[in-house]
mmCIF file of N, CA and C in Angstrom:
data_model
loop_
_atom_site.group_PDB
_atom_site.id
_atom_site.type_symbol
_atom_site.label_atom_id
_atom_site.label_comp_id
_atom_site.label_asym_id
_atom_site.label_seq_id
_atom_site.Cartn_x
_atom_site.Cartn_y
_atom_site.Cartn_z
ATOM 1 N N UNK A 22 85.825 35.845 -71.148
ATOM 2 C CA UNK A 22 84.319 35.558 -70.631
ATOM 3 C C UNK A 22 83.592 35.298 -71.934
ATOM 4 N N UNK A 23 83.081 34.368 -72.264
ATOM 5 C CA UNK A 23 81.764 33.670 -73.356
ATOM 6 C C UNK A 23 80.760 35.143 -73.751
ATOM 7 N N UNK A 24 80.491 34.430 -75.412
ATOM 8 C CA UNK A 24 79.559 35.524 -75.740
ATOM 9 C C UNK A 24 78.827 35.338 -75.462
ATOM 10 N N UNK A 25 77.728 36.505 -75.255
ATOM 11 C CA UNK A 25 76.226 36.203 -75.042
ATOM 12 C C UNK A 25 75.112 36.726 -76.156
ATOM 13 N N UNK A 26 74.452 36.081 -76.066
ATOM 14 C CA UNK A 26 72.862 36.755 -76.866
ATOM 15 C C UNK A 26 71.845 37.021 -76.514
ATOM 16 N N UNK A 27 71.454 38.166 -76.679
ATOM 17 C CA UNK A 27 70.821 38.710 -76.141
ATOM 18 C C UNK A 27 69.376 38.996 -77.286
ATOM 19 N N UNK A 28 67.739 39.264 -76.596
ATOM 20 C CA UNK A 28 67.233 39.794 -77.871
ATOM 21 C C UNK A 28 66.635 40.710 -77.584
ATOM 22 N N UNK A 29 65.743 41.042 -77.919
ATOM 23 C CA UNK A 29 64.689 42.503 -78.220
ATOM 24 C C UNK A 29 63.297 41.969 -78.668
ATOM 25 N N UNK A 30 62.044 42.338 -78.522
ATOM 26 C CA UNK A 30 60.603 41.872 -79.818
ATOM 27 C C UNK A 30 60.409 43.334 -78.925
ATOM 28 N N UNK A 31 60.273 43.973 -80.938
ATOM 29 C CA UNK A 31 59.014 44.060 -80.700
ATOM 30 C C UNK A 31 58.058 44.947 -81.786
ATOM 31 N N UNK A 32 57.392 44.975 -82.024
ATOM 32 C CA UNK A 32 56.152 44.927 -83.435
ATOM 33 C C UNK A 32 55.799 46.682 -83.619
ATOM 34 N N UNK A 33 55.020 46.495 -84.903
ATOM 35 C CA UNK A 33 54.878 47.173 -86.237
ATOM 36 C C UNK A 33 53.682 47.077 -87.064
ATOM 37 N N UNK A 34 52.926 47.529 -87.347
ATOM 38 C CA UNK A 34 51.488 48.009 -88.065
ATOM 39 C C UNK A 34 52.373 48.485 -90.033
ATOM 40 N N UNK A 35 52.135 48.102 -90.654
ATOM 41 C CA UNK A 35 52.891 48.563 -91.865
ATOM 42 C C UNK A 35 51.707 47.817 -93.161
ATOM 43 N N UNK A 36 52.134 48.602 -94.459
ATOM 44 C CA UNK A 36 50.887 48.567 -95.495
ATOM 45 C C UNK A 36 52.353 48.638 -96.509
ATOM 46 N N UNK A 37 52.042 47.458 -97.991
ATOM 47 C CA UNK A 37 52.495 47.363 -98.583
ATOM 48 C C UNK A 37 52.534 46.596 -99.815
ATOM 49 N N UNK A 38 52.353 46.762 -100.475
ATOM 50 C CA UNK A 38 52.569 46.258 -101.632
ATOM 51 C C UNK A 38 53.090 45.427 -102.399
ATOM 52 N N UNK A 39 53.520 44.660 -103.022
ATOM 53 C CA UNK A 39 54.428 43.875 -103.721
ATOM 54 C C UNK A 39 54.829 43.830 -105.296
ATOM 55 N N UNK A 40 55.337 44.817 -105.839
ATOM 56 C CA UNK A 40 54.554 44.847 -106.874
ATOM 57 C C UNK A 40 56.537 45.743 -107.691
ATOM 58 N N UNK A 41 56.866 44.420 -108.862
ATOM 59 C CA UNK A 41 58.336 44.784 -109.353
ATOM 60 C C UNK A 41 57.776 45.933 -110.779
ATOM 61 N N UNK A 42 58.088 47.174 -110.662
ATOM 62 C CA UNK A 42 57.636 47.676 -111.932
ATOM 63 C C UNK A 42 58.530 47.114 -113.134
ATOM 64 N N UNK A 43 59.888 46.850 -112.953
ATOM 65 C CA UNK A 43 59.930 46.730 -114.205
ATOM 66 C C UNK A 43 60.023 45.648 -114.840
ATOM 67 N N UNK A 44 58.113 44.790 -114.015
ATOM 68 C CA UNK A 44 57.672 43.305 -115.431
ATOM 69 C C UNK A 44 56.147 44.064 -115.526
ATOM 70 N N UNK A 45 55.453 43.148 -116.026
ATOM 71 C CA UNK A 45 54.547 43.366 -116.921
ATOM 72 C C UNK A 45 52.990 43.538 -115.456
ATOM 73 N N UNK A 46 51.738 43.736 -115.496
ATOM 74 C CA UNK A 46 51.305 43.787 -114.387
ATOM 75 C C UNK A 46 50.811 42.062 -114.250
ATOM 76 N N UNK A 47 50.811 41.398 -115.448
ATOM 77 C CA UNK A 47 49.952 39.963 -115.468
ATOM 78 C C UNK A 47 51.739 38.797 -114.980
ATOM 79 N N UNK A 48 52.963 39.622 -114.710
ATOM 80 C CA UNK A 48 53.969 38.917 -114.514
ATOM 81 C C UNK A 48 53.808 39.045 -113.245
ATOM 82 N N UNK A 49 53.822 40.428 -112.142
ATOM 83 C CA UNK A 49 53.363 40.767 -110.882
ATOM 84 C C UNK A 49 51.891 39.946 -110.511
ATOM 85 N N UNK A 50 51.122 39.976 -110.772
ATOM 86 C CA UNK A 50 49.947 39.605 -110.260
ATOM 87 C C UNK A 50 50.200 37.592 -110.137
ATOM 88 N N UNK A 51 50.737 37.216 -110.764
ATOM 89 C CA UNK A 51 51.309 35.936 -111.434
ATOM 90 C C UNK A 51 52.126 35.547 -110.261
ATOM 91 N N UNK A 52 53.494 36.525 -110.044
ATOM 92 C CA UNK A 52 54.248 36.531 -109.228
ATOM 93 C C UNK A 52 53.859 36.927 -107.750
ATOM 94 N N UNK A 53 52.726 37.228 -107.623
ATOM 95 C CA UNK A 53 52.857 38.290 -106.318
ATOM 96 C C UNK A 53 51.706 37.781 -105.516
ATOM 97 N N UNK A 54 50.557 37.205 -106.897
ATOM 98 C CA UNK A 54 49.368 37.095 -105.957
ATOM 99 C C UNK A 54 48.979 37.799 -105.099
ATOM 100 N N UNK A 55 47.989 37.731 -104.347
ATOM 101 C CA UNK A 55 47.538 38.228 -103.384
ATOM 102 C C UNK A 55 47.947 40.006 -102.731
ATOM 103 N N UNK A 56 49.700 38.824 -102.833
ATOM 104 C CA UNK A 56 50.428 40.865 -102.226
ATOM 105 C C UNK A 56 50.565 41.383 -103.120
ATOM 106 N N UNK A 57 49.850 42.568 -104.119
ATOM 107 C CA UNK A 57 50.314 42.594 -105.751
ATOM 108 C C UNK A 57 48.899 43.931 -105.494
ATOM 109 N N UNK A 58 48.044 43.482 -104.619
ATOM 110 C CA UNK A 58 46.642 44.388 -104.628
ATOM 111 C C UNK A 58 46.929 46.220 -104.465
ATOM 112 N N UNK A 59 46.074 46.405 -105.642
ATOM 113 C CA UNK A 59 46.540 47.271 -106.225
ATOM 114 C C UNK A 59 46.676 48.171 -104.413
ATOM 115 N N UNK A 60 45.302 48.045 -104.671
ATOM 116 C CA UNK A 60 45.226 49.535 -102.914
ATOM 117 C C UNK A 60 45.619 49.006 -101.763
ATOM 118 N N UNK A 61 47.039 48.037 -101.570
ATOM 119 C CA UNK A 61 47.453 47.906 -100.574
ATOM 120 C C UNK A 61 47.431 46.592 -100.038
ATOM 121 N N UNK A 62 47.971 46.498 -99.115
ATOM 122 C CA UNK A 62 47.229 44.882 -97.314
ATOM 123 C C UNK A 62 48.232 44.772 -96.726
ATOM 124 N N UNK A 63 47.844 45.011 -95.718
ATOM 125 C CA UNK A 63 49.042 45.046 -94.484
ATOM 126 C C UNK A 63 49.313 43.612 -93.569
ATOM 127 N N UNK A 64 50.216 43.901 -92.638
ATOM 128 C CA UNK A 64 50.404 42.749 -91.980
ATOM 129 C C UNK A 64 51.286 43.428 -90.294
ATOM 130 N N UNK A 65 51.102 42.993 -88.967
ATOM 131 C CA UNK A 65 51.214 43.033 -88.304
ATOM 132 C C UNK A 65 52.413 43.120 -88.126
ATOM 133 N N UNK A 66 53.806 43.119 -88.173
ATOM 134 C CA UNK A 66 55.413 43.111 -87.824
ATOM 135 C C UNK A 66 55.384 42.513 -86.461
ATOM 136 N N UNK A 67 57.150 41.520 -86.764
ATOM 137 C CA UNK A 67 57.129 41.280 -84.809
ATOM 138 C C UNK A 67 58.213 40.695 -85.485
ATOM 139 N N UNK A 68 58.721 41.965 -85.200
ATOM 140 C CA UNK A 68 61.088 42.601 -85.104
ATOM 141 C C UNK A 68 61.324 42.235 -83.958
ATOM 142 N N UNK A 69 62.549 41.226 -83.476
ATOM 143 C CA UNK A 69 63.958 40.692 -82.764
ATOM 144 C C UNK A 69 64.535 41.112 -83.284
ATOM 145 N N UNK A 70 65.198 41.803 -81.947
ATOM 146 C CA UNK A 70 67.114 42.188 -82.358
ATOM 147 C C UNK A 70 67.558 41.238 -81.926
ATOM 148 N N UNK A 71 68.520 40.783 -82.338
ATOM 149 C CA UNK A 71 69.530 40.150 -81.251
ATOM 150 C C UNK A 71 71.088 40.586 -81.286
ATOM 151 N N UNK A 72 71.951 40.458 -80.101
ATOM 152 C CA UNK A 72 72.446 41.351 -80.080
ATOM 153 C C UNK A 72 74.243 40.631 -79.609
ATOM 154 N N UNK A 73 75.186 40.671 -79.887
ATOM 155 C CA UNK A 73 75.995 39.269 -79.212
ATOM 156 C C UNK A 73 77.198 40.525 -78.624
ATOM 157 N N UNK A 74 77.499 39.564 -77.542
ATOM 158 C CA UNK A 74 78.725 40.338 -77.623
ATOM 159 C C UNK A 74 79.337 39.792 -75.946
ATOM 160 N N UNK A 75 80.975 40.919 -75.410
ATOM 161 C CA UNK A 75 81.194 40.023 -73.538
ATOM 162 C C UNK A 75 80.013 40.675 -72.531
ATOM 163 N N UNK A 76 79.830 40.122 -71.349
ATOM 164 C CA UNK A 76 79.060 40.543 -70.258
ATOM 165 C C UNK A 76 79.784 42.184 -70.212
ATOM 166 N N UNK A 77 79.278 43.256 -70.221
ATOM 167 C CA UNK A 77 79.993 44.414 -69.445
ATOM 168 C C UNK A 77 80.387 43.844 -67.500
ATOM 169 N N UNK A 78 81.379 43.514 -67.100
ATOM 170 C CA UNK A 78 81.801 43.299 -65.501
ATOM 171 C C UNK A 78 81.004 44.047 -65.363
ATOM 172 N N UNK A 79 81.148 45.194 -65.135
ATOM 173 C CA UNK A 79 80.438 46.766 -64.128
ATOM 174 C C UNK A 79 78.647 46.261 -64.053
ATOM 175 N N UNK A 80 78.166 46.018 -64.740
ATOM 176 C CA UNK A 80 76.827 45.624 -65.307
ATOM 177 C C UNK A 80 76.277 44.544 -65.667
ATOM 178 N N UNK A 81 77.332 43.941 -66.213
ATOM 179 C CA UNK A 81 76.796 42.136 -65.926
ATOM 180 C C UNK A 81 75.984 42.277 -68.084
ATOM 181 N N UNK A 82 75.705 43.466 -68.712
ATOM 182 C CA UNK A 82 75.335 43.404 -69.592
ATOM 183 C C UNK A 82 75.942 43.284 -70.809
ATOM 184 N N UNK A 83 75.946 42.390 -72.228
ATOM 185 C CA UNK A 83 75.532 42.793 -72.677
ATOM 186 C C UNK A 83 75.799 44.572 -74.051
ATOM 187 N N UNK A 84 74.124 44.866 -73.799
ATOM 188 C CA UNK A 84 74.271 45.637 -73.902
ATOM 189 C C UNK A 84 72.632 45.960 -73.025
ATOM 190 N N UNK A 85 72.762 47.443 -72.425
ATOM 191 C CA UNK A 85 71.131 47.209 -71.353
ATOM 192 C C UNK A 85 70.435 47.275 -72.767
ATOM 193 N N UNK A 86 69.241 46.492 -71.949
ATOM 194 C CA UNK A 86 67.845 45.901 -73.055
ATOM 195 C C UNK A 86 67.556 47.338 -72.962
ATOM 196 N N UNK A 87 67.183 48.613 -71.947
ATOM 197 C CA UNK A 87 65.836 49.099 -71.728
ATOM 198 C C UNK A 87 66.772 50.681 -72.950
ATOM 199 N N UNK A 88 68.132 50.633 -73.644
ATOM 200 C CA UNK A 88 68.723 51.657 -74.343
ATOM 201 C C UNK A 88 68.605 50.350 -75.716
ATOM 202 N N UNK A 89 68.402 49.610 -75.843
ATOM 203 C CA UNK A 89 68.169 49.002 -77.148
ATOM 204 C C UNK A 89 66.787 49.116 -77.559
ATOM 205 N N UNK A 90 65.943 48.868 -76.970
ATOM 206 C CA UNK A 90 64.312 48.990 -77.144
ATOM 207 C C UNK A 90 64.493 50.642 -77.855
ATOM 208 N N UNK A 91 65.377 51.708 -77.313
ATOM 209 C CA UNK A 91 64.568 53.252 -77.462
ATOM 210 C C UNK A 91 65.679 53.537 -79.084
ATOM 211 N N UNK A 92 66.771 52.665 -78.681
ATOM 212 C CA UNK A 92 67.385 52.422 -80.286
ATOM 213 C C UNK A 92 66.435 51.692 -81.304
ATOM 214 N N UNK A 93 65.966 50.787 -81.175
ATOM 215 C CA UNK A 93 65.432 50.374 -81.890
ATOM 216 C C UNK A 93 64.059 50.476 -82.421
ATOM 217 N N UNK A 94 63.371 51.680 -81.650
ATOM 218 C CA UNK A 94 62.147 52.911 -81.437
ATOM 219 C C UNK A 94 62.019 53.535 -82.491
ATOM 220 N N UNK A 95 63.837 54.526 -82.370
ATOM 221 C CA UNK A 95 63.936 55.223 -82.860
ATOM 222 C C UNK A 95 64.204 54.934 -84.349
ATOM 223 N N UNK A 96 65.168 53.712 -84.781
ATOM 224 C CA UNK A 96 65.904 53.997 -86.041
ATOM 225 C C UNK A 96 64.969 52.933 -86.654
ATOM 226 N N UNK A 97 63.847 52.727 -85.756
ATOM 227 C CA UNK A 97 63.312 51.722 -87.392
ATOM 228 C C UNK A 97 61.970 52.221 -86.501
ATOM 229 N N UNK A 98 61.172 51.768 -85.628
ATOM 230 C CA UNK A 98 59.482 51.183 -85.323
ATOM 231 C C UNK A 98 59.015 52.794 -85.141
ATOM 232 N N UNK A 99 59.901 53.940 -85.634
ATOM 233 C CA UNK A 99 58.779 55.319 -85.556
ATOM 234 C C UNK A 99 58.421 55.291 -87.172
ATOM 235 N N UNK A 100 59.630 54.467 -88.116
ATOM 236 C CA UNK A 100 59.716 54.795 -89.139
ATOM 237 C C UNK A 100 58.775 53.876 -90.113
ATOM 238 N N UNK A 101 58.209 53.317 -89.646
ATOM 239 C CA UNK A 101 57.793 51.961 -90.340
ATOM 240 C C UNK A 101 56.296 51.888 -89.621
ATOM 241 N N UNK A 102 55.606 51.949 -88.528
ATOM 242 C CA UNK A 102 54.628 51.978 -88.111
ATOM 243 C C UNK A 102 53.497 52.923 -88.434
ATOM 244 N N UNK A 103 52.044 51.776 -89.115
ATOM 245 C CA UNK A 103 51.340 52.673 -89.792
ATOM 246 C C UNK A 103 52.141 53.427 -90.550
ATOM 247 N N UNK A 104 52.657 52.370 -91.520
ATOM 248 C CA UNK A 104 53.129 53.395 -92.536
ATOM 249 C C UNK A 104 52.710 52.999 -93.851
ATOM 250 N N UNK A 105 52.772 53.792 -95.480
ATOM 251 C CA UNK A 105 52.936 52.072 -96.410
ATOM 252 C C UNK A 105 54.458 52.245 -96.875
ATOM 253 N N UNK A 106 54.716 51.196 -96.771
ATOM 254 C CA UNK A 106 55.944 51.601 -96.727
ATOM 255 C C UNK A 106 56.703 51.623 -98.723
ATOM 256 N N UNK A 107 55.758 51.371 -99.158
ATOM 257 C CA UNK A 107 55.813 51.666 -100.471
ATOM 258 C C UNK A 107 56.458 52.724 -100.275
ATOM 259 N N UNK A 108 55.634 53.564 -99.836
ATOM 260 C CA UNK A 108 55.486 55.575 -99.970
ATOM 261 C C UNK A 108 56.129 56.263 -99.026
ATOM 262 N N UNK A 109 56.032 55.488 -97.759
ATOM 263 C CA UNK A 109 56.009 56.607 -96.602
ATOM 264 C C UNK A 109 57.265 56.845 -96.441
ATOM 265 N N UNK A 110 58.352 55.860 -96.450
ATOM 266 C CA UNK A 110 58.941 55.738 -95.791
ATOM 267 C C UNK A 110 60.878 56.038 -96.215
ATOM 268 N N UNK A 111 61.242 56.777 -96.028
ATOM 269 C CA UNK A 111 62.706 57.594 -97.165
ATOM 270 C C UNK A 111 63.455 56.564 -97.547
ATOM 271 N N UNK A 112 64.295 55.648 -96.330
ATOM 272 C CA UNK A 112 65.071 54.810 -96.391
ATOM 273 C C UNK A 112 64.903 53.412 -97.657
ATOM 274 N N UNK A 113 63.212 53.111 -97.649
ATOM 275 C CA UNK A 113 63.698 51.872 -98.529
ATOM 276 C C UNK A 113 63.042 52.172 -99.995
ATOM 277 N N UNK A 114 62.844 53.742 -99.890
ATOM 278 C CA UNK A 114 62.807 54.386 -101.440
ATOM 279 C C UNK A 114 63.549 53.345 -102.990
ATOM 280 N N UNK A 115 62.378 52.921 -103.699
ATOM 281 C CA UNK A 115 63.168 51.691 -104.962
ATOM 282 C C UNK A 115 63.647 50.625 -104.365
ATOM 283 N N UNK A 116 62.956 50.270 -102.906
ATOM 284 C CA UNK A 116 62.632 49.020 -102.551
ATOM 285 C C UNK A 116 61.794 47.629 -102.181
ATOM 286 N N UNK A 117 62.095 47.235 -102.973
ATOM 287 C CA UNK A 117 60.571 46.563 -103.267
ATOM 288 C C UNK A 117 60.554 45.714 -101.658
ATOM 289 N N UNK A 118 59.404 45.936 -100.921
ATOM 290 C CA UNK A 118 59.466 46.080 -99.346
ATOM 291 C C UNK A 118 58.775 44.319 -98.802
ATOM 292 N N UNK A 119 59.796 43.253 -99.258
ATOM 293 C CA UNK A 119 59.652 42.318 -98.900
ATOM 294 C C UNK A 119 59.905 42.068 -97.922
ATOM 295 N N UNK A 120 59.813 41.107 -97.334
ATOM 296 C CA UNK A 120 60.284 40.842 -95.842
ATOM 297 C C UNK A 120 62.023 40.596 -95.484
ATOM 298 N N UNK A 121 62.553 39.967 -96.903
ATOM 299 C CA UNK A 121 63.270 39.941 -97.045
ATOM 300 C C UNK A 121 64.163 41.030 -96.842
ATOM 301 N N UNK A 122 63.695 42.209 -98.134
ATOM 302 C CA UNK A 122 64.344 43.178 -98.031
ATOM 303 C C UNK A 122 64.235 44.033 -96.759
ATOM 304 N N UNK A 123 63.354 44.095 -96.201
ATOM 305 C CA UNK A 123 62.524 44.571 -94.578
ATOM 306 C C UNK A 123 64.195 44.222 -94.020
ATOM 307 N N UNK A 124 64.239 43.118 -93.858
ATOM 308 C CA UNK A 124 65.994 42.599 -92.400
ATOM 309 C C UNK A 124 66.698 43.543 -92.991
ATOM 310 N N UNK A 125 66.990 43.774 -94.030
ATOM 311 C CA UNK A 125 67.935 44.143 -95.050
ATOM 312 C C UNK A 125 67.646 45.646 -94.529
ATOM 313 N N UNK A 126 67.116 46.313 -93.863
ATOM 314 C CA UNK A 126 67.413 47.560 -94.376
ATOM 315 C C UNK A 126 66.945 48.028 -92.883
ATOM 316 N N UNK A 127 66.391 47.199 -92.020
ATOM 317 C CA UNK A 127 66.637 46.962 -90.543
ATOM 318 C C UNK A 127 68.004 47.264 -90.039
ATOM 319 N N UNK A 128 68.467 45.892 -90.440
ATOM 320 C CA UNK A 128 70.348 45.777 -89.965
ATOM 321 C C UNK A 128 70.937 46.693 -90.439
ATOM 322 N N UNK A 129 70.970 47.897 -91.219
ATOM 323 C CA UNK A 129 71.220 48.563 -92.106
ATOM 324 C C UNK A 129 71.172 49.693 -91.345
ATOM 325 N N UNK A 130 70.180 50.129 -90.847
ATOM 326 C CA UNK A 130 70.049 51.050 -89.744
ATOM 327 C C UNK A 130 69.795 51.030 -88.480
ATOM 328 N N UNK A 131 70.408 49.423 -87.452
ATOM 329 C CA UNK A 131 69.943 49.492 -86.251
ATOM 330 C C UNK A 131 72.461 49.234 -86.376
ATOM 331 N N UNK A 132 72.894 49.013 -86.808
ATOM 332 C CA UNK A 132 73.723 47.842 -86.782
ATOM 333 C C UNK A 132 74.960 49.244 -86.309
ATOM 334 N N UNK A 133 74.542 50.563 -86.982
ATOM 335 C CA UNK A 133 75.846 51.857 -86.096
ATOM 336 C C UNK A 133 75.161 52.137 -85.118
ATOM 337 N N UNK A 134 73.977 51.600 -85.376
ATOM 338 C CA UNK A 134 74.132 52.497 -83.880
ATOM 339 C C UNK A 134 73.976 51.821 -82.542
ATOM 340 N N UNK A 135 74.460 50.979 -82.473
ATOM 341 C CA UNK A 135 74.857 50.160 -80.877
ATOM 342 C C UNK A 135 75.779 50.274 -80.012
ATOM 343 N N UNK A 136 75.569 51.436 -79.260
ATOM 344 C CA UNK A 136 76.423 51.698 -78.471
ATOM 345 C C UNK A 136 77.664 50.443 -77.587
ATOM 346 N N UNK A 137 76.754 49.212 -77.747
ATOM 347 C CA UNK A 137 78.044 48.351 -77.048
ATOM 348 C C UNK A 137 77.178 46.840 -77.872
ATOM 349 N N UNK A 138 77.971 45.841 -78.186
ATOM 350 C CA UNK A 138 77.505 44.306 -78.396
ATOM 351 C C UNK A 138 77.582 44.553 -79.924
ATOM 352 N N UNK A 139 77.300 43.856 -80.987
ATOM 353 C CA UNK A 139 77.171 43.662 -82.046
ATOM 354 C C UNK A 139 76.067 42.734 -82.541
ATOM 355 N N UNK A 140 75.539 43.684 -83.216
ATOM 356 C CA UNK A 140 74.071 43.278 -84.097
ATOM 357 C C UNK A 140 74.188 41.506 -84.649
ATOM 358 N N UNK A 141 74.080 40.323 -84.125
ATOM 359 C CA UNK A 141 73.893 38.966 -84.436
ATOM 360 C C UNK A 141 72.468 39.040 -85.467
ATOM 361 N N UNK A 142 71.593 39.562 -85.534
ATOM 362 C CA UNK A 142 70.465 38.788 -85.817
ATOM 363 C C UNK A 142 69.118 39.997 -85.810
ATOM 364 N N UNK A 143 68.344 39.786 -87.268
ATOM 365 C CA UNK A 143 67.169 39.970 -87.081
ATOM 366 C C UNK A 143 66.427 39.550 -87.657
ATOM 367 N N UNK A 144 65.190 39.492 -87.377
ATOM 368 C CA UNK A 144 63.684 38.841 -87.368
ATOM 369 C C UNK A 144 63.250 38.907 -87.560
ATOM 370 N N UNK A 145 61.387 38.812 -88.476
ATOM 371 C CA UNK A 145 60.669 39.615 -88.757
ATOM 372 C C UNK A 145 60.104 39.112 -89.051
ATOM 373 N N UNK A 146 58.704 39.138 -88.576
ATOM 374 C CA UNK A 146 57.853 38.093 -88.716
ATOM 375 C C UNK A 146 57.054 38.797 -89.511
ATOM 376 N N UNK A 147 56.100 38.501 -90.736
ATOM 377 C CA UNK A 147 55.656 39.450 -91.208
ATOM 378 C C UNK A 147 54.171 38.073 -90.843
ATOM 379 N N UNK A 148 53.951 37.365 -90.596
ATOM 380 C CA UNK A 148 53.066 36.565 -89.760
ATOM 381 C C UNK A 148 53.331 36.003 -88.885
ATOM 382 N N UNK A 149 52.344 35.019 -88.534
ATOM 383 C CA UNK A 149 52.186 34.368 -87.756
ATOM 384 C C UNK A 149 53.745 32.504 -88.227
ATOM 385 N N UNK A 150 53.523 32.377 -89.797
ATOM 386 C CA UNK A 150 54.149 31.435 -90.436
ATOM 387 C C UNK A 150 55.270 31.480 -91.292
ATOM 388 N N UNK A 151 55.356 32.793 -91.507
ATOM 389 C CA UNK A 151 56.251 34.012 -92.225
ATOM 390 C C UNK A 151 57.350 34.913 -91.860
ATOM 391 N N UNK A 152 58.379 34.417 -91.856
ATOM 392 C CA UNK A 152 59.392 35.338 -91.287
ATOM 393 C C UNK A 152 60.376 35.317 -92.253
ATOM 394 N N UNK A 153 61.359 35.903 -92.329
ATOM 395 C CA UNK A 153 63.204 36.492 -92.714
ATOM 396 C C UNK A 153 63.582 36.439 -91.573
ATOM 397 N N UNK A 154 65.212 35.969 -91.609
ATOM 398 C CA UNK A 154 66.237 36.223 -90.486
ATOM 399 C C UNK A 154 67.591 36.972 -91.147
ATOM 400 N N UNK A 155 68.089 37.750 -90.891
ATOM 401 C CA UNK A 155 69.719 38.462 -91.637
ATOM 402 C C UNK A 155 70.272 38.311 -90.517
ATOM 403 N N UNK A 156 71.492 37.402 -91.143
ATOM 404 C CA UNK A 156 72.376 37.658 -90.240
ATOM 405 C C UNK A 156 74.040 39.141 -90.267
ATOM 406 N N UNK A 157 73.785 39.538 -91.012
ATOM 407 C CA UNK A 157 74.346 40.867 -91.618
ATOM 408 C C UNK A 157 75.220 40.405 -93.258
ATOM 409 N N UNK A 158 75.941 41.345 -93.949
ATOM 410 C CA UNK A 158 76.645 40.942 -94.813
ATOM 411 C C UNK A 158 77.125 40.085 -94.401
ATOM 412 N N UNK A 159 77.392 40.099 -95.739
ATOM 413 C CA UNK A 159 78.598 37.485 -95.904
ATOM 414 C C UNK A 159 78.425 37.431 -94.916
ATOM 415 N N UNK A 160 77.260 36.710 -94.398
ATOM 416 C CA UNK A 160 77.148 35.606 -93.597
ATOM 417 C C UNK A 160 75.883 34.346 -94.057
#
């Protein structure tokens, strides 16, 4: 049986500030521009989670997409939606909340939570034009 990839989309809204405390304020302003606003800024994020695997012969599913929706909601969305990513999210403590770092953190939250299939890709759109993708460690 061939490998099939299924994707579920989710949304969340969150605020953050890109600021490296190990660097000077001038370096942060120059490097991050408006994303370094001390009063934060927000995004309407769009998350896509892709799971790959062989379809179950009894259901035809790689993973039940309703179950995947629940896993994404419980492990990611409820922790990030309408939160300040710098201050409110324990699993992001000490992490500069760039889109690149967020996809890694989201991967880590979901990879072990799947009952079927294997996490293949996390894609996170920060804006309509900017996104990051992660295919897991060592890929």
